[in-house]
Amino acid sequence: SSKSDGGALRSLSEYVADMKEGQKAIYYLAADSTEAAKKMPFLEKLVKDGYEVLYLTEPIDEVAVTNLVKFDEKDLVDVSKEDLDLETSEEEKAKEEETAKEFKPFTDWLAEVYGAKVEKVVVSNRLADTPCVLVTSKFGWSANMERIMKAQAMGDARAMEYMRGKRIMEINPESAVMQQLKQKFEQNKDDEVARRMADVCFDTALLTSGFALEDPMEFATNVYKLMGEDGGSAPSSEAVEPEVV
């Protein structure tokens, strides 16, 4: 878990015994390995606030926990799914609602840019440092389960499409990257650079959230173009002859 020393195993009973005062749920995250789980952005606010997160690193773990639903009257909550309740105070909730209202024109624009790739775009309550993350709907597969099922040789493509969780983009309103993108949107929502930045944010969120990159070449092209546009200079499509001294 996020509090285990040297990767020591933790039982659900031990987790419950060590829960924070007032904590109502058991938090978990499924990943390929403990090291991979530790680096995932879903954990940022939870770990910062002192919550323990169980790491499920075997394929059967996620299946078992998903079917268990509760343990010792505590809900088992996948931190990579939508609507994560961090048991915040009324004052904090009011602040989150105000921020969401302020960012609504921006999140609506991002949803328009992404189209069918996401169900919606919302302000996140789980991020501390990462600009954005992709979470899945409550009743669909997580990114980890989607990856496992794709690897099955006899996988049913129709069943995969049905069970795959709908993706929700969550943005960090305190991130410098998101604030810069929001500023570009407010200056000109049709700006090509702003839309390219939005696309790169989506693709990086795919990677950091455990999904496979859908179009690596498009991602690379957008990154190279943004590198060329750094400092406000427009990229040239023409090759530049090296200067011979």
XYZ file of C-alpha atoms in Angstrom:
245
model
C 0.000 0.000 0.000
C 1.008 3.679 -0.063
C 2.085 3.337 3.582
C 3.749 -0.085 3.463
C 7.474 -0.354 4.162
C 9.437 -2.300 1.569
C 6.332 -3.490 -0.270
C 4.970 -5.429 2.710
C 1.507 -6.910 2.169
C -1.479 -5.400 3.993
C -4.756 -7.107 4.823
C -8.109 -5.336 4.697
C -8.421 -5.832 8.463
C -5.079 -4.091 9.033
C -6.114 -1.272 6.709
C -9.391 -0.698 8.569
C -7.625 -0.762 11.941
C -5.264 2.005 10.792
C -7.813 4.224 9.022
C -7.884 7.957 9.691
C -10.474 9.157 12.167
C -13.742 9.738 10.337
C -12.614 7.914 7.177
C -15.584 6.131 5.609
C -14.055 4.188 2.702
C -11.217 1.829 1.800
C -9.262 3.286 -1.115
C -7.493 1.105 -3.689
C -5.760 1.349 -7.060
C -5.068 -1.457 -9.549
C -1.819 -1.339 -11.535
C 0.847 -3.549 -13.127
C 3.197 -3.124 -10.180
C 3.673 -1.296 -6.909
C 6.193 1.047 -8.537
C 3.736 1.909 -11.316
C 0.928 2.506 -8.790
C 3.054 4.881 -6.703
C 3.619 7.170 -9.693
C 0.002 7.445 -10.828
C -1.636 10.872 -10.457
C -4.850 9.487 -8.894
C -3.033 9.276 -5.538
C -1.712 12.813 -5.216
C -4.309 14.447 -2.969
C -5.094 11.246 -1.061
C -1.481 10.651 -0.072
C -0.961 14.353 0.677
C -3.968 14.270 3.029
C -2.658 11.162 4.828
C -4.998 8.517 3.392
C -3.694 5.020 2.747
C -4.284 3.499 -0.692
C -4.081 -0.251 -1.284
C -2.201 -1.322 -4.424
C -3.715 -4.243 -6.354
C -0.984 -5.671 -8.569
C -2.416 -9.077 -9.556
C -5.182 -9.278 -12.213
C -7.444 -11.307 -9.890
C -7.164 -8.652 -7.158
C -9.257 -6.073 -8.987
C -11.912 -8.642 -9.936
C -12.190 -9.848 -6.326
C -12.344 -6.380 -4.775
C -14.859 -5.120 -7.337
C -17.197 -7.992 -6.455
C -16.621 -7.620 -2.715
C -17.989 -4.021 -2.743
C -17.799 -3.626 1.068
C -15.604 -4.828 3.925
C -16.405 -4.292 7.599
C -19.185 -1.840 6.628
C -16.686 0.235 4.623
C -17.111 0.871 0.885
C -14.235 -0.238 -1.334
C -13.455 2.717 -3.603
C -11.356 2.625 -6.781
C -9.450 5.936 -6.833
C -9.213 5.823 -10.645
C -12.999 6.124 -11.026
C -15.189 9.238 -11.249
C -16.839 11.110 -8.330
C -14.111 10.455 -5.759
C -15.347 11.650 -2.357
C -12.453 12.899 -0.237
C -14.719 13.637 2.737
C -13.988 17.370 2.594
C -15.578 20.016 4.801
C -18.567 22.098 3.710
C -16.274 25.093 3.307
C -13.943 23.139 1.024
C -16.880 21.796 -1.003
C -18.201 25.344 -1.468
C -14.770 26.438 -2.690
C -14.642 23.499 -5.137
C -18.084 24.412 -6.503
C -17.006 28.033 -6.967
C -13.877 26.951 -8.829
C -15.905 24.606 -11.040
C -18.255 27.487 -11.878
C -15.338 29.776 -12.734
C -13.756 27.137 -14.998
C -17.000 25.993 -16.676
C -16.550 27.921 -19.952
C -13.032 26.453 -20.185
C -14.062 22.862 -19.361
C -16.957 23.133 -21.835
C -14.479 24.217 -24.521
C -12.153 21.301 -23.713
C -15.103 18.897 -23.981
C -15.864 20.368 -27.411
C -12.225 19.948 -28.509
C -12.114 16.306 -27.358
C -15.522 15.382 -28.725
C -16.371 11.676 -28.436
C -13.038 10.887 -26.757
C -14.448 11.940 -23.371
C -17.847 11.921 -21.718
C -17.166 15.254 -19.996
C -14.448 17.512 -18.585
C -14.581 18.585 -14.935
C -12.448 20.263 -12.285
C -10.603 17.662 -10.197
C -10.448 17.288 -6.433
C -7.809 14.525 -6.484
C -4.842 16.255 -8.158
C -2.089 18.190 -6.390
C 0.633 18.563 -9.044
C -0.409 16.859 -12.298
C -2.256 19.148 -14.782
C -4.916 16.588 -15.748
C -5.957 12.965 -15.479
C -8.401 10.605 -17.175
C -10.742 8.692 -14.873
C -13.384 6.153 -15.843
C -17.088 5.827 -15.125
C -18.104 3.932 -11.991
C -19.552 0.867 -13.683
C -17.055 0.324 -16.503
C -13.580 -1.149 -16.580
C -10.666 0.747 -15.092
C -7.639 1.512 -17.290
C -5.861 -1.446 -15.696
C -8.707 -3.886 -16.439
C -9.062 -2.543 -19.977
C -5.359 -3.254 -20.561
C -5.705 -6.792 -19.160
C -8.746 -7.577 -21.304
C -7.101 -6.233 -24.464
C -4.248 -8.678 -23.897
C -6.608 -11.672 -23.968
C -6.105 -13.629 -27.203
C -9.799 -14.567 -27.445
C -11.170 -11.187 -26.386
C -14.621 -10.171 -27.642
C -14.333 -6.745 -29.312
C -18.050 -6.002 -28.846
C -17.944 -6.882 -25.153
C -14.855 -4.715 -24.738
C -16.574 -1.715 -26.270
C -19.581 -2.233 -23.989
C -17.596 -2.745 -20.782
C -14.924 -0.124 -21.375
C -15.452 2.693 -18.908
C -16.400 6.085 -20.312
C -13.510 8.486 -19.881
C -13.816 11.702 -17.921
C -11.072 14.319 -18.103
C -10.338 15.965 -14.756
C -8.226 19.120 -14.739
C -6.177 20.648 -11.941
C -7.231 24.325 -11.640
C -4.028 25.178 -9.756
C -1.728 23.773 -12.445
C 0.351 26.370 -14.302
C -0.191 24.372 -17.509
C -3.975 24.520 -17.179
C -3.946 28.182 -16.208
C -1.864 29.005 -19.281
C -4.199 26.985 -21.514
C -7.237 28.668 -19.954
C -5.683 32.058 -20.666
C -5.121 31.125 -24.314
C -8.736 29.933 -24.567
C -10.011 33.226 -23.128
C -7.910 35.213 -25.608
C -9.018 33.169 -28.625
C -10.885 29.881 -28.346
C -10.130 29.095 -31.998
C -6.378 29.520 -31.565
C -4.594 26.586 -33.208
C -1.864 26.508 -30.553
C -4.453 26.346 -27.758
C -6.182 23.393 -29.421
C -2.856 21.654 -29.973
C -1.973 22.155 -26.298
C -5.339 20.679 -25.345
C -4.661 17.630 -27.528
C -1.234 17.107 -25.950
C -2.795 17.366 -22.479
C -5.270 14.641 -23.414
C -2.597 12.315 -24.777
C -0.305 12.794 -21.771
C -3.290 12.131 -19.511
C -3.882 8.879 -21.407
C -0.326 7.790 -20.673
C -0.143 8.852 -17.023
C -3.580 7.372 -16.292
C -2.615 3.918 -17.565
C -4.250 3.907 -21.013
C -2.622 3.103 -24.336
C -1.849 6.035 -26.614
C -4.391 5.980 -29.449
C -2.285 7.741 -32.098
C 1.442 7.979 -31.232
C 2.309 9.778 -34.475
C -0.283 12.506 -33.918
C 0.981 12.940 -30.355
C 4.589 13.232 -31.541
C 3.617 15.695 -34.283
C 1.761 17.928 -31.811
C 4.690 17.892 -29.386
C 7.196 18.799 -32.130
C 4.962 21.616 -33.380
C 4.590 23.033 -29.873
C 8.359 22.888 -29.460
C 8.677 24.863 -32.690
C 6.116 27.403 -31.476
C 7.900 27.934 -28.150
C 8.621 31.600 -27.632
C 5.894 32.664 -30.027
C 7.662 31.823 -33.281
C 5.545 29.991 -35.825
C 6.991 26.654 -36.972
C 8.128 26.357 -40.543
C 7.276 23.328 -42.637
C 10.370 23.914 -44.781
C 13.643 22.153 -44.015
C 16.440 24.442 -42.852
C 19.830 24.029 -44.504
C 22.641 23.698 -41.946
C 25.190 26.479 -42.006
C 28.628 25.285 -43.079
C 31.524 27.076 -41.427
